[in-house]
Amino acid sequence: MAATPVWSVDPRTGKQREQVAVEATSGEVDGAVRAAHSARAALADRTARAAFLRAAAELLDEAAAHVIEAADAETALGPGRLTGELARTTGQLRAFADAVDEGAYLDIRIDRPDPGAVPPRPELRRYKVPLGVVAVYAASNFPLAFSVPGGDTASALAAGCPVVVKAHPDHPATSELCASLLRRAAVAVGLPAEVVAVVHGFDAGLELIRHPLVSAAGFTGSIRGGRALFDAAAARPVPIPFHGELGSLNPVVVTPAAAAERAEEIAAGLAGSVTLGVGQFCVKPGLVLVPEGADGDRLTGALTKALGETEPGVLLDHRMRENFISGVRERAALPGVGAPVTPGSGGEHTVGAGYLTVPAGSLLEGGAYEVLLEECFGPVTVVVRYADQGEAGSVLGLLPGNLSATLQLSAAEADGGPGPAAELIAQVTALAGRILVNGWPTGVAVAPAQHHGGPYPAATSHSTSVGGTAVERWLRPVVYQSVPDPLLPAELREANPLGLPRRITPPAP
């Protein structure tokens, strides 16, 4: 059978640019995984791991012009957006290098023996070890930060896990370029290049999740694709952790007091958030609850103007463009659904931004209206007009899990303590992994306290794919009971030769 070519395609024209690779065969996937598995011992050196992550960041920065040019040619995201994304990507790599140096992610805990306890307590020494080879499924909408050199890869390498990335077909040339830079960085610090590998092709992705030497997987993409891989991970003879980010509506609630206080300001922020990256952010606000009445009308009027003035944009590929246009058409055809600014086709290769409106009562009827509670990937949002907080709460009660939930409050509500605003906070906390007040969810800070995840289907686990604790996904705890000191791993020895942070019970006097 002839090898299937992998083409780089220009989304601005739909035309093939160059053949980048061929889809990996079953044997090639097996070879990549086995080579990565053999590289585990080399990655056990924490000093080398930290140096590798920093070297990868340096090489990406040095090749910035080439990387950004390649990514823009395949995604049409633009040099400005991609420059910021590359900075985020190299920042993640350096942040995880710092985390490796610090060692707190090992979560070392030591319990001194206590023969007087009931029952007697032996000596226990606990830390975390890497799982093994991690499969990473790259995202379409972030060709750098959630793809080959992105957060899943960086956090897995920081944990000491080699990585095999299933490249996204929307940016194969960018994937190969970034992989080559990561492999160069590995060799430069004395690690085998095989600590990072890339494979292409749908079938390769299935082979990867089923491979017996793959110990965990990370995914960012659609509910359909993610759920298929999640089920495959669970169906293996030895199931493995599957950390997937699958989809999110990211609801926004505008209170009546907030609409009265700053309707135009909220509309401007909403328009910017909905259209950022041509609406292709996983945290794009896709459902916005706006109060009925004159203040809500002022808000929607300003939103109509702002979105009406937005230039058409190019989506990541023509399949997504077709799905966006058909998805908008299906939603707009529902009885009672309005389209003050009709989103959809903006030209042969572009789409126009807009929004749909629906009364909360219609949405609460269910049935055909349930499609409005599904993510529509692209520059569109659904504005739900509600009568009171009870009705808004009922709409929120229909929603599945989300990555984020946003409240737009008045100044008095934000400072008011217990009351309706606090009740809204409590309700959306059950729905989402990140709660915002008077901000917008697009833009996920890479920081130690960040959480990018949420209840299903936002994510398939309770971990985060962004921030310092993302490394925890690729580790498992091991405890050593009454093991003589010379036989302990260096991280757990009494003298603490590596100088690692530890939690000791009882603490030293």
Short mmCIF file of C-alpha atoms in Angstrom, two decimals:
data_model
loop_
_atom_site.label_atom_id
_atom_site.label_comp_id
_atom_site.label_asym_id
_atom_site.label_seq_id
_atom_site.Cartn_x
_atom_site.Cartn_y
_atom_site.Cartn_z
CA MET A 1 0.00 0.00 0.00
CA ALA A 2 1.33 3.45 -0.94
CA ALA A 3 2.16 5.81 1.88
CA THR A 4 -0.46 8.53 2.47
CA PRO A 5 1.08 11.99 2.05
CA VAL A 6 0.68 14.68 4.69
CA TRP A 7 0.21 18.11 3.11
CA SER A 8 0.56 21.57 4.52
CA VAL A 9 -2.49 23.58 3.40
CA ASP A 10 -2.99 27.35 3.23
CA PRO A 11 -6.36 28.07 4.91
CA ARG A 12 -6.54 31.45 3.17
CA THR A 13 -6.85 29.70 -0.20
CA GLY A 14 -7.52 26.05 0.58
CA LYS A 15 -4.56 25.08 -1.61
CA GLN A 16 -1.81 22.61 -0.76
CA ARG A 17 1.53 24.26 0.01
CA GLU A 18 3.95 21.34 0.34
CA GLN A 19 4.11 17.70 1.31
CA VAL A 20 5.55 17.59 4.79
CA ALA A 21 5.57 13.91 5.65
CA VAL A 22 3.63 10.69 5.21
CA GLU A 23 1.18 9.17 7.65
CA ALA A 24 2.89 6.85 10.10
CA THR A 25 2.35 3.11 9.73
CA SER A 26 1.64 0.85 12.68
CA GLY A 27 5.28 -0.21 12.65
CA GLU A 28 6.50 3.38 12.66
CA VAL A 29 4.28 4.28 15.61
CA ASP A 30 5.60 1.22 17.43
CA GLY A 31 9.18 2.25 16.67
CA ALA A 32 8.63 5.81 17.92
CA VAL A 33 7.05 4.62 21.16
CA ARG A 34 9.71 1.99 21.82
CA ALA A 35 12.50 4.51 21.19
CA ALA A 36 10.83 6.97 23.58
CA HIS A 37 10.41 4.21 26.16
CA SER A 38 14.14 3.46 25.93
CA ALA A 39 14.93 7.13 26.61
CA ARG A 40 13.24 7.14 30.04
CA ALA A 41 16.42 6.44 31.98
CA ALA A 42 18.19 9.43 30.45
CA LEU A 43 15.31 11.73 31.43
CA ALA A 44 15.63 10.63 35.06
CA ASP A 45 18.43 13.19 35.45
CA ARG A 46 16.60 16.25 36.79
CA THR A 47 19.46 18.60 35.99
CA ALA A 48 19.53 17.45 32.38
CA ARG A 49 15.73 17.77 32.13
CA ALA A 50 15.75 21.36 33.31
CA ALA A 51 18.61 22.19 30.94
CA PHE A 52 16.72 20.52 28.08
CA LEU A 53 13.58 22.58 28.67
CA ARG A 54 15.58 25.81 28.76
CA ALA A 55 17.55 24.85 25.66
CA ALA A 56 14.30 24.12 23.82
CA ALA A 57 12.98 27.55 24.76
CA GLU A 58 16.20 29.19 23.54
CA LEU A 59 16.12 27.40 20.19
CA LEU A 60 12.46 28.28 19.65
CA ASP A 61 13.23 31.93 20.42
CA GLU A 62 16.21 31.93 18.07
CA ALA A 63 14.06 30.45 15.30
CA ALA A 64 11.09 32.71 16.08
CA ALA A 65 10.81 34.30 12.64
CA HIS A 66 10.86 30.92 10.91
CA VAL A 67 8.44 29.33 13.39
CA ILE A 68 5.94 32.20 13.17
CA GLU A 69 6.12 32.27 9.39
CA ALA A 70 5.47 28.53 9.18
CA ALA A 71 2.58 28.66 11.65
CA ASP A 72 0.93 31.65 9.99
CA ALA A 73 1.13 30.00 6.56
CA GLU A 74 -0.79 26.99 7.91
CA THR A 75 -3.24 28.62 10.33
CA ALA A 76 -3.80 32.24 9.17
CA LEU A 77 -3.68 33.28 12.82
CA GLY A 78 -1.40 36.22 12.00
CA PRO A 79 2.11 37.19 13.14
CA GLY A 80 0.83 39.26 16.08
CA ARG A 81 -1.16 36.47 17.63
CA LEU A 82 1.54 33.88 16.93
CA THR A 83 4.31 36.06 18.36
CA GLY A 84 2.40 36.15 21.64
CA GLU A 85 1.73 32.44 21.48
CA LEU A 86 5.39 31.65 20.93
CA ALA A 87 6.32 33.78 23.96
CA ARG A 88 3.74 31.88 25.99
CA THR A 89 5.18 28.57 24.75
CA THR A 90 8.79 29.38 25.60
CA GLY A 91 7.64 30.86 28.91
CA GLN A 92 5.95 27.54 29.75
CA LEU A 93 9.11 25.61 28.97
CA ARG A 94 11.19 27.85 31.23
CA ALA A 95 8.58 27.77 33.99
CA PHE A 96 8.62 23.97 34.03
CA ALA A 97 12.42 24.02 34.05
CA ASP A 98 12.24 26.16 37.19
CA ALA A 99 9.73 23.71 38.69
CA VAL A 100 12.08 20.80 38.01
CA ASP A 101 14.93 22.65 39.72
CA GLU A 102 12.77 23.47 42.73
CA GLY A 103 11.46 19.92 43.12
CA ALA A 104 8.24 20.74 44.98
CA TYR A 105 6.24 18.85 42.32
CA LEU A 106 7.70 15.62 43.76
CA ASP A 107 5.50 16.24 46.83
CA ILE A 108 7.97 14.59 49.20
CA ARG A 109 6.42 13.59 52.53
CA ILE A 110 8.16 11.83 55.36
CA ASP A 111 6.40 10.38 58.40
CA ARG A 112 8.73 9.50 61.26
CA PRO A 113 8.05 6.19 62.99
CA ASP A 114 5.89 6.36 66.11
CA PRO A 115 5.78 3.05 67.99
CA GLY A 116 3.54 4.66 70.61
CA ALA A 117 0.74 5.44 68.15
CA VAL A 118 -2.33 3.21 68.00
CA PRO A 119 -1.75 1.32 65.82
CA PRO A 120 2.04 1.85 65.75
CA ARG A 121 3.20 3.92 62.78
CA PRO A 122 6.19 2.75 60.74
CA GLU A 123 8.53 5.08 58.91
CA LEU A 124 6.95 6.19 55.61
CA ARG A 125 8.69 8.13 52.84
CA ARG A 126 6.63 9.18 49.82
CA TYR A 127 7.33 10.93 46.55
CA LYS A 128 6.18 10.84 42.92
CA VAL A 129 7.69 9.08 39.93
CA PRO A 130 7.07 9.54 36.19
CA LEU A 131 4.45 7.34 34.53
CA GLY A 132 6.37 6.61 31.32
CA VAL A 133 5.78 7.50 27.68
CA VAL A 134 3.07 10.14 27.22
CA ALA A 135 1.01 10.47 24.03
CA VAL A 136 0.14 14.08 23.22
CA TYR A 137 -2.61 14.95 20.74
CA ALA A 138 -1.97 18.41 19.37
CA ALA A 139 -4.68 21.08 19.12
CA SER A 140 -5.73 22.83 15.93
CA ASN A 141 -6.19 26.31 17.35
CA PHE A 142 -2.83 26.66 19.15
CA PRO A 143 -0.09 25.42 16.79
CA LEU A 144 2.56 26.19 19.40
CA ALA A 145 1.18 26.47 22.95
CA PHE A 146 -1.04 23.36 22.75
CA SER A 147 0.85 21.41 20.11
CA VAL A 148 4.31 19.88 19.70
CA PRO A 149 6.22 22.28 22.01
CA GLY A 150 3.18 23.14 24.12
CA GLY A 151 2.06 22.67 27.69
CA ASP A 152 1.31 18.94 27.56
CA THR A 153 4.73 18.22 26.10
CA ALA A 154 6.56 20.61 28.44
CA SER A 155 4.85 19.32 31.59
CA ALA A 156 5.34 15.66 30.62
CA LEU A 157 9.04 16.20 29.93
CA ALA A 158 9.34 18.07 33.22
CA ALA A 159 7.88 15.04 34.98
CA GLY A 160 10.51 12.84 33.33
CA CYS A 161 8.22 11.32 30.69
CA PRO A 162 9.26 10.99 27.03
CA VAL A 163 6.63 12.26 24.60
CA VAL A 164 5.22 11.04 21.30
CA VAL A 165 3.07 13.73 19.70
CA LYS A 166 0.31 12.99 17.23
CA ALA A 167 0.59 16.13 15.08
CA HIS A 168 -2.53 18.02 14.08
CA PRO A 169 -3.21 17.89 10.32
CA ASP A 170 -3.82 21.66 10.22
CA HIS A 171 -0.17 22.51 10.89
CA PRO A 172 2.12 19.58 10.02
CA ALA A 173 5.03 21.72 8.81
CA THR A 174 5.00 23.75 12.03
CA SER A 175 4.89 20.50 13.99
CA GLU A 176 7.91 19.05 12.21
CA LEU A 177 9.87 22.28 12.60
CA CYS A 178 9.16 22.51 16.33
CA ALA A 179 9.92 18.82 16.86
CA SER A 180 13.28 19.22 15.16
CA LEU A 181 14.12 22.12 17.49
CA LEU A 182 13.13 20.11 20.56
CA ARG A 183 15.22 17.14 19.44
CA ARG A 184 18.19 19.42 18.79
CA ALA A 185 17.81 20.83 22.30
CA ALA A 186 17.78 17.33 23.77
CA VAL A 187 20.98 16.32 22.00
CA ALA A 188 22.64 19.62 22.96
CA VAL A 189 22.32 18.78 26.66
CA GLY A 190 23.28 15.14 26.31
CA LEU A 191 19.83 13.54 26.10
CA PRO A 192 18.72 11.22 23.30
CA ALA A 193 16.68 12.88 20.55
CA GLU A 194 14.07 10.16 21.00
CA VAL A 195 12.70 11.84 24.13
CA VAL A 196 10.41 13.68 21.66
CA ALA A 197 8.84 12.14 18.56
CA VAL A 198 6.09 13.15 16.14
CA VAL A 199 3.73 10.95 14.13
CA HIS A 200 1.11 11.94 11.57
CA GLY A 201 -2.24 10.45 10.59
CA PHE A 202 -5.62 9.52 12.04
CA ASP A 203 -4.78 5.82 12.25
CA ALA A 204 -1.47 6.67 13.89
CA GLY A 205 -3.40 8.45 16.62
CA LEU A 206 -5.41 5.32 17.34
CA GLU A 207 -2.30 3.12 17.28
CA LEU A 208 -0.67 5.49 19.73
CA ILE A 209 -3.44 5.40 22.35
CA ARG A 210 -3.51 1.59 22.16
CA HIS A 211 0.25 1.02 22.38
CA PRO A 212 1.11 -1.01 25.51
CA LEU A 213 4.15 1.16 26.29
CA VAL A 214 2.14 4.41 26.31
CA SER A 215 1.36 5.22 29.95
CA ALA A 216 -0.85 8.33 29.68
CA ALA A 217 -2.27 10.76 27.15
CA GLY A 218 -3.12 14.44 26.82
CA PHE A 219 -5.62 15.80 24.30
CA THR A 220 -7.12 19.14 23.30
CA GLY A 221 -9.89 19.12 20.70
CA SER A 222 -13.48 18.19 19.99
CA ILE A 223 -15.86 16.24 22.19
CA ARG A 224 -16.30 13.61 19.49
CA GLY A 225 -12.59 13.02 18.88
CA GLY A 226 -11.63 13.28 22.52
CA ARG A 227 -14.34 10.93 23.70
CA ALA A 228 -13.31 8.30 21.14
CA LEU A 229 -9.72 8.40 22.41
CA PHE A 230 -10.86 8.50 26.05
CA ASP A 231 -12.93 5.37 25.50
CA ALA A 232 -10.00 3.69 23.73
CA ALA A 233 -7.71 4.53 26.66
CA ALA A 234 -10.21 2.98 29.09
CA ALA A 235 -10.77 -0.10 26.90
CA ARG A 236 -7.09 -1.13 26.82
CA PRO A 237 -6.11 -4.32 28.66
CA VAL A 238 -4.30 -1.94 31.01
CA PRO A 239 -6.29 1.34 31.03
CA ILE A 240 -4.29 4.56 31.18
CA PRO A 241 -5.04 8.11 32.34
CA PHE A 242 -6.47 10.27 29.56
CA HIS A 243 -6.39 13.99 30.25
CA GLY A 244 -8.61 15.54 27.60
CA GLU A 245 -9.97 19.03 27.06
CA LEU A 246 -13.04 18.50 24.90
CA GLY A 247 -15.29 21.55 24.64
CA SER A 248 -16.85 24.43 26.54
CA LEU A 249 -19.57 27.09 26.25
CA ASN A 250 -17.95 29.37 28.85
CA PRO A 251 -21.18 31.06 30.00
CA VAL A 252 -21.35 34.73 30.91
CA VAL A 253 -24.01 36.21 33.20
CA VAL A 254 -24.64 39.96 33.01
CA THR A 255 -26.65 41.12 36.00
CA PRO A 256 -29.32 43.85 35.60
CA ALA A 257 -27.26 46.21 37.76
CA ALA A 258 -24.14 45.63 35.62
CA ALA A 259 -26.11 46.26 32.41
CA ALA A 260 -27.47 49.48 33.87
CA GLU A 261 -24.04 50.61 34.99
CA ARG A 262 -21.91 49.83 31.89
CA ALA A 263 -23.84 48.21 29.05
CA GLU A 264 -21.63 49.63 26.30
CA GLU A 265 -18.40 48.66 28.05
CA ILE A 266 -19.60 45.08 28.53
CA ALA A 267 -20.67 44.86 24.89
CA ALA A 268 -17.25 46.02 23.70
CA GLY A 269 -15.46 43.50 25.88
CA LEU A 270 -17.79 40.71 24.81
CA ALA A 271 -17.31 41.49 21.11
CA GLY A 272 -13.54 41.45 21.53
CA SER A 273 -13.62 38.15 23.38
CA VAL A 274 -15.97 36.44 20.91
CA THR A 275 -13.92 37.49 17.87
CA LEU A 276 -10.43 37.00 19.32
CA GLY A 277 -8.60 34.55 17.07
CA VAL A 278 -11.72 34.49 14.83
CA GLY A 279 -13.65 32.90 17.68
CA GLN A 280 -11.38 29.86 17.80
CA PHE A 281 -10.36 30.00 21.46
CA CYS A 282 -11.48 27.14 23.70
CA VAL A 283 -12.59 29.73 26.26
CA LYS A 284 -14.60 31.90 23.86
CA PRO A 285 -17.84 33.02 25.59
CA GLY A 286 -20.47 31.03 23.70
CA LEU A 287 -23.55 31.71 25.84
CA VAL A 288 -24.31 35.12 27.39
CA LEU A 289 -27.22 35.77 29.72
CA VAL A 290 -28.42 39.36 29.33
CA PRO A 291 -31.39 40.83 31.24
CA GLU A 292 -34.56 41.81 29.46
CA GLY A 293 -35.45 45.51 29.38
CA ALA A 294 -33.92 48.77 28.27
CA ASP A 295 -30.47 48.24 29.78
CA GLY A 296 -30.15 44.83 28.16
CA ASP A 297 -31.31 46.40 24.88
CA ARG A 298 -28.54 48.99 25.17
CA LEU A 299 -26.03 46.19 25.60
CA THR A 300 -27.25 44.19 22.61
CA GLY A 301 -27.43 47.35 20.51
CA ALA A 302 -23.80 48.11 21.25
CA LEU A 303 -22.90 44.47 20.59
CA THR A 304 -24.67 44.65 17.21
CA LYS A 305 -22.60 47.67 16.25
CA ALA A 306 -19.30 46.20 17.44
CA LEU A 307 -19.75 42.83 15.71
CA GLY A 308 -21.18 44.46 12.60
CA GLU A 309 -17.95 46.41 12.21
CA THR A 310 -15.73 43.31 12.58
CA GLU A 311 -13.90 42.29 9.42
CA PRO A 312 -14.40 38.70 8.14
CA GLY A 313 -11.68 36.28 9.13
CA VAL A 314 -10.15 32.97 8.06
CA LEU A 315 -10.77 29.85 10.11
CA LEU A 316 -8.11 27.20 10.63
CA ASP A 317 -9.33 25.03 7.77
CA HIS A 318 -12.18 24.79 5.30
CA ARG A 319 -13.81 21.88 7.13
CA MET A 320 -14.17 24.07 10.22
CA ARG A 321 -15.54 26.85 8.03
CA GLU A 322 -18.22 24.56 6.63
CA ASN A 323 -19.11 23.27 10.11
CA PHE A 324 -19.37 26.84 11.39
CA ILE A 325 -21.66 27.97 8.57
CA SER A 326 -23.92 24.93 8.87
CA GLY A 327 -23.97 25.16 12.66
CA VAL A 328 -25.02 28.81 12.58
CA ARG A 329 -27.67 28.07 9.97
CA GLU A 330 -29.15 25.26 12.09
CA ARG A 331 -29.33 27.43 15.19
CA ALA A 332 -30.70 30.50 13.40
CA ALA A 333 -33.54 28.44 11.88
CA LEU A 334 -35.08 27.68 15.28
CA PRO A 335 -38.38 29.49 16.03
CA GLY A 336 -37.83 32.64 18.06
CA VAL A 337 -34.07 32.75 17.47
CA GLY A 338 -32.94 36.10 16.11
CA ALA A 339 -29.75 37.12 14.34
CA PRO A 340 -29.19 40.89 14.77
CA VAL A 341 -25.77 40.36 13.16
CA THR A 342 -25.90 37.21 11.09
CA PRO A 343 -22.72 35.18 11.50
CA GLY A 344 -21.67 32.97 8.63
CA SER A 345 -19.99 33.11 5.26
CA GLY A 346 -17.97 36.25 4.72
CA GLY A 347 -16.54 35.17 1.37
CA GLU A 348 -15.15 32.13 -0.36
CA HIS A 349 -12.53 31.49 2.33
CA THR A 350 -13.67 33.68 5.25
CA VAL A 351 -16.45 33.90 7.83
CA GLY A 352 -18.24 36.86 9.34
CA ALA A 353 -18.78 37.39 13.07
CA GLY A 354 -22.18 37.79 14.68
CA TYR A 355 -24.54 36.63 17.39
CA LEU A 356 -27.89 34.96 17.89
CA THR A 357 -30.58 35.82 20.45
CA VAL A 358 -33.13 33.61 22.15
CA PRO A 359 -35.56 34.13 25.05
CA ALA A 360 -34.63 32.15 28.13
CA GLY A 361 -38.10 30.59 28.10
CA SER A 362 -37.48 29.04 24.69
CA LEU A 363 -34.17 27.61 25.79
CA LEU A 364 -35.82 26.11 28.86
CA GLU A 365 -38.26 24.24 26.61
CA GLY A 366 -35.39 21.95 25.54
CA GLY A 367 -35.92 19.82 22.47
CA ALA A 368 -34.47 21.40 19.34
CA TYR A 369 -33.19 24.34 21.38
CA GLU A 370 -30.61 22.10 23.06
CA VAL A 371 -28.29 22.71 20.09
CA LEU A 372 -27.83 26.24 21.47
CA LEU A 373 -26.09 24.66 24.46
CA GLU A 374 -23.43 23.08 22.25
CA GLU A 375 -20.18 24.82 21.35
CA CYS A 376 -20.12 26.39 17.87
CA PHE A 377 -16.46 26.83 16.94
CA GLY A 378 -16.00 30.25 15.37
CA PRO A 379 -16.93 33.94 15.86
CA VAL A 380 -20.47 33.57 17.19
CA THR A 381 -22.17 33.65 20.57
CA VAL A 382 -25.74 33.10 21.78
CA VAL A 383 -27.35 35.88 23.81
CA VAL A 384 -30.09 34.60 26.12
CA ARG A 385 -32.53 37.25 27.38
CA TYR A 386 -33.76 36.45 30.91
CA ALA A 387 -36.48 37.98 33.10
CA ASP A 388 -34.95 37.57 36.57
CA GLN A 389 -32.20 35.77 38.45
CA GLY A 390 -34.39 32.72 38.95
CA GLU A 391 -34.76 32.31 35.20
CA ALA A 392 -31.04 32.91 34.67
CA GLY A 393 -30.31 30.27 37.28
CA SER A 394 -32.59 27.81 35.49
CA VAL A 395 -30.66 28.33 32.26
CA LEU A 396 -27.37 27.79 34.08
CA GLY A 397 -28.85 24.58 35.43
CA LEU A 398 -29.05 23.22 31.88
CA LEU A 399 -25.36 23.58 31.18
CA PRO A 400 -22.75 20.83 31.15
CA GLY A 401 -19.26 21.35 32.54
CA ASN A 402 -17.19 24.29 31.32
CA LEU A 403 -13.65 25.58 31.36
CA SER A 404 -14.78 29.00 32.56
CA ALA A 405 -17.77 30.97 33.78
CA THR A 406 -17.90 34.76 33.93
CA LEU A 407 -20.03 37.15 35.96
CA GLN A 408 -20.41 40.78 34.92
CA LEU A 409 -21.39 42.58 38.12
CA SER A 410 -21.95 46.17 39.13
CA ALA A 411 -19.45 47.82 41.46
CA ALA A 412 -21.88 47.54 44.37
CA GLU A 413 -22.53 43.85 43.68
CA ALA A 414 -18.84 43.10 43.45
CA ASP A 415 -18.27 44.66 46.89
CA GLY A 416 -21.52 43.57 48.48
CA GLY A 417 -20.63 40.28 50.15
CA PRO A 418 -23.40 37.70 50.69
CA GLY A 419 -26.41 38.10 48.40
CA PRO A 420 -27.50 37.38 44.82
CA ALA A 421 -23.99 37.83 43.41
CA ALA A 422 -22.55 35.36 45.92
CA GLU A 423 -25.33 32.93 45.00
CA LEU A 424 -24.33 33.22 41.34
CA ILE A 425 -20.71 32.57 42.25
CA ALA A 426 -21.75 29.41 44.08
CA GLN A 427 -23.85 28.22 41.15
CA VAL A 428 -21.21 28.71 38.48
CA THR A 429 -18.51 27.18 40.71
CA ALA A 430 -20.31 23.87 40.22
CA LEU A 431 -20.11 24.36 36.44
CA ALA A 432 -16.58 25.47 35.67
CA GLY A 433 -12.90 25.25 36.50
CA ARG A 434 -12.21 29.00 36.36
CA ILE A 435 -14.56 31.70 37.65
CA LEU A 436 -14.14 35.31 36.49
CA VAL A 437 -15.73 38.53 37.70
CA ASN A 438 -15.76 41.59 35.42
CA GLY A 439 -13.25 40.14 32.99
CA TRP A 440 -13.28 37.93 29.91
CA PRO A 441 -12.20 34.30 29.70
CA THR A 442 -10.10 34.51 26.53
CA GLY A 443 -6.47 34.66 27.58
CA VAL A 444 -5.38 31.95 30.03
CA ALA A 445 -2.46 33.11 32.14
CA VAL A 446 0.38 30.61 32.52
CA ALA A 447 0.88 30.80 36.26
CA PRO A 448 1.36 28.45 39.23
CA ALA A 449 -2.24 28.88 40.44
CA GLN A 450 -3.91 28.55 37.04
CA HIS A 451 -6.51 25.87 36.39
CA HIS A 452 -7.51 25.11 32.81
CA GLY A 453 -10.06 22.33 33.02
CA GLY A 454 -13.50 21.72 34.44
CA PRO A 455 -16.31 19.21 34.81
CA TYR A 456 -16.99 16.95 31.84
CA PRO A 457 -17.12 17.62 28.90
CA ALA A 458 -14.75 20.53 29.49
CA ALA A 459 -12.23 17.93 30.63
CA THR A 460 -12.06 14.20 31.26
CA SER A 461 -10.14 14.57 34.53
CA HIS A 462 -9.94 17.09 37.36
CA SER A 463 -6.40 18.19 36.47
CA THR A 464 -5.23 21.26 34.57
CA SER A 465 -3.45 21.52 31.23
CA VAL A 466 -2.07 25.00 32.04
CA GLY A 467 -0.07 26.17 35.04
CA GLY A 468 2.42 24.68 37.44
CA THR A 469 0.28 21.76 38.60
CA ALA A 470 -0.10 20.42 35.04
CA VAL A 471 2.99 18.30 35.74
CA GLU A 472 1.01 16.24 38.28
CA ARG A 473 -0.87 14.48 35.46
CA TRP A 474 2.22 12.51 34.48
CA LEU A 475 3.31 11.31 37.94
CA ARG A 476 2.23 8.63 40.40
CA PRO A 477 3.01 8.41 44.13
CA VAL A 478 5.17 5.69 45.67
CA VAL A 479 5.72 5.20 49.39
CA TYR A 480 8.69 3.39 50.95
CA GLN A 481 7.99 1.81 54.32
CA SER A 482 10.85 1.10 56.71
CA VAL A 483 13.36 0.97 53.84
CA PRO A 484 16.99 1.37 54.98
CA ASP A 485 18.42 4.74 54.08
CA PRO A 486 21.13 3.47 51.68
CA LEU A 487 18.43 1.71 49.63
CA LEU A 488 16.16 4.73 49.29
CA PRO A 489 16.03 6.92 46.19
CA ALA A 490 18.28 9.95 46.62
CA GLU A 491 15.20 12.20 46.82
CA LEU A 492 14.09 10.48 50.05
CA ARG A 493 17.35 9.92 51.94
CA GLU A 494 17.64 11.38 55.38
CA ALA A 495 20.50 13.74 54.53
CA ASN A 496 18.46 15.23 51.65
CA PRO A 497 21.49 15.29 49.33
CA LEU A 498 19.51 16.97 46.54
CA GLY A 499 18.23 19.78 48.76
CA LEU A 500 14.59 19.18 47.91
CA PRO A 501 11.59 20.65 49.74
CA ARG A 502 10.01 18.07 52.04
CA ARG A 503 7.11 17.86 54.46
CA ILE A 504 8.13 15.95 57.59
CA THR A 505 5.80 14.69 60.34
CA PRO A 506 6.38 15.39 63.12
CA PRO A 507 8.39 18.46 62.14
CA ALA A 508 11.88 18.89 63.50
CA PRO A 509 11.89 20.59 66.92
#
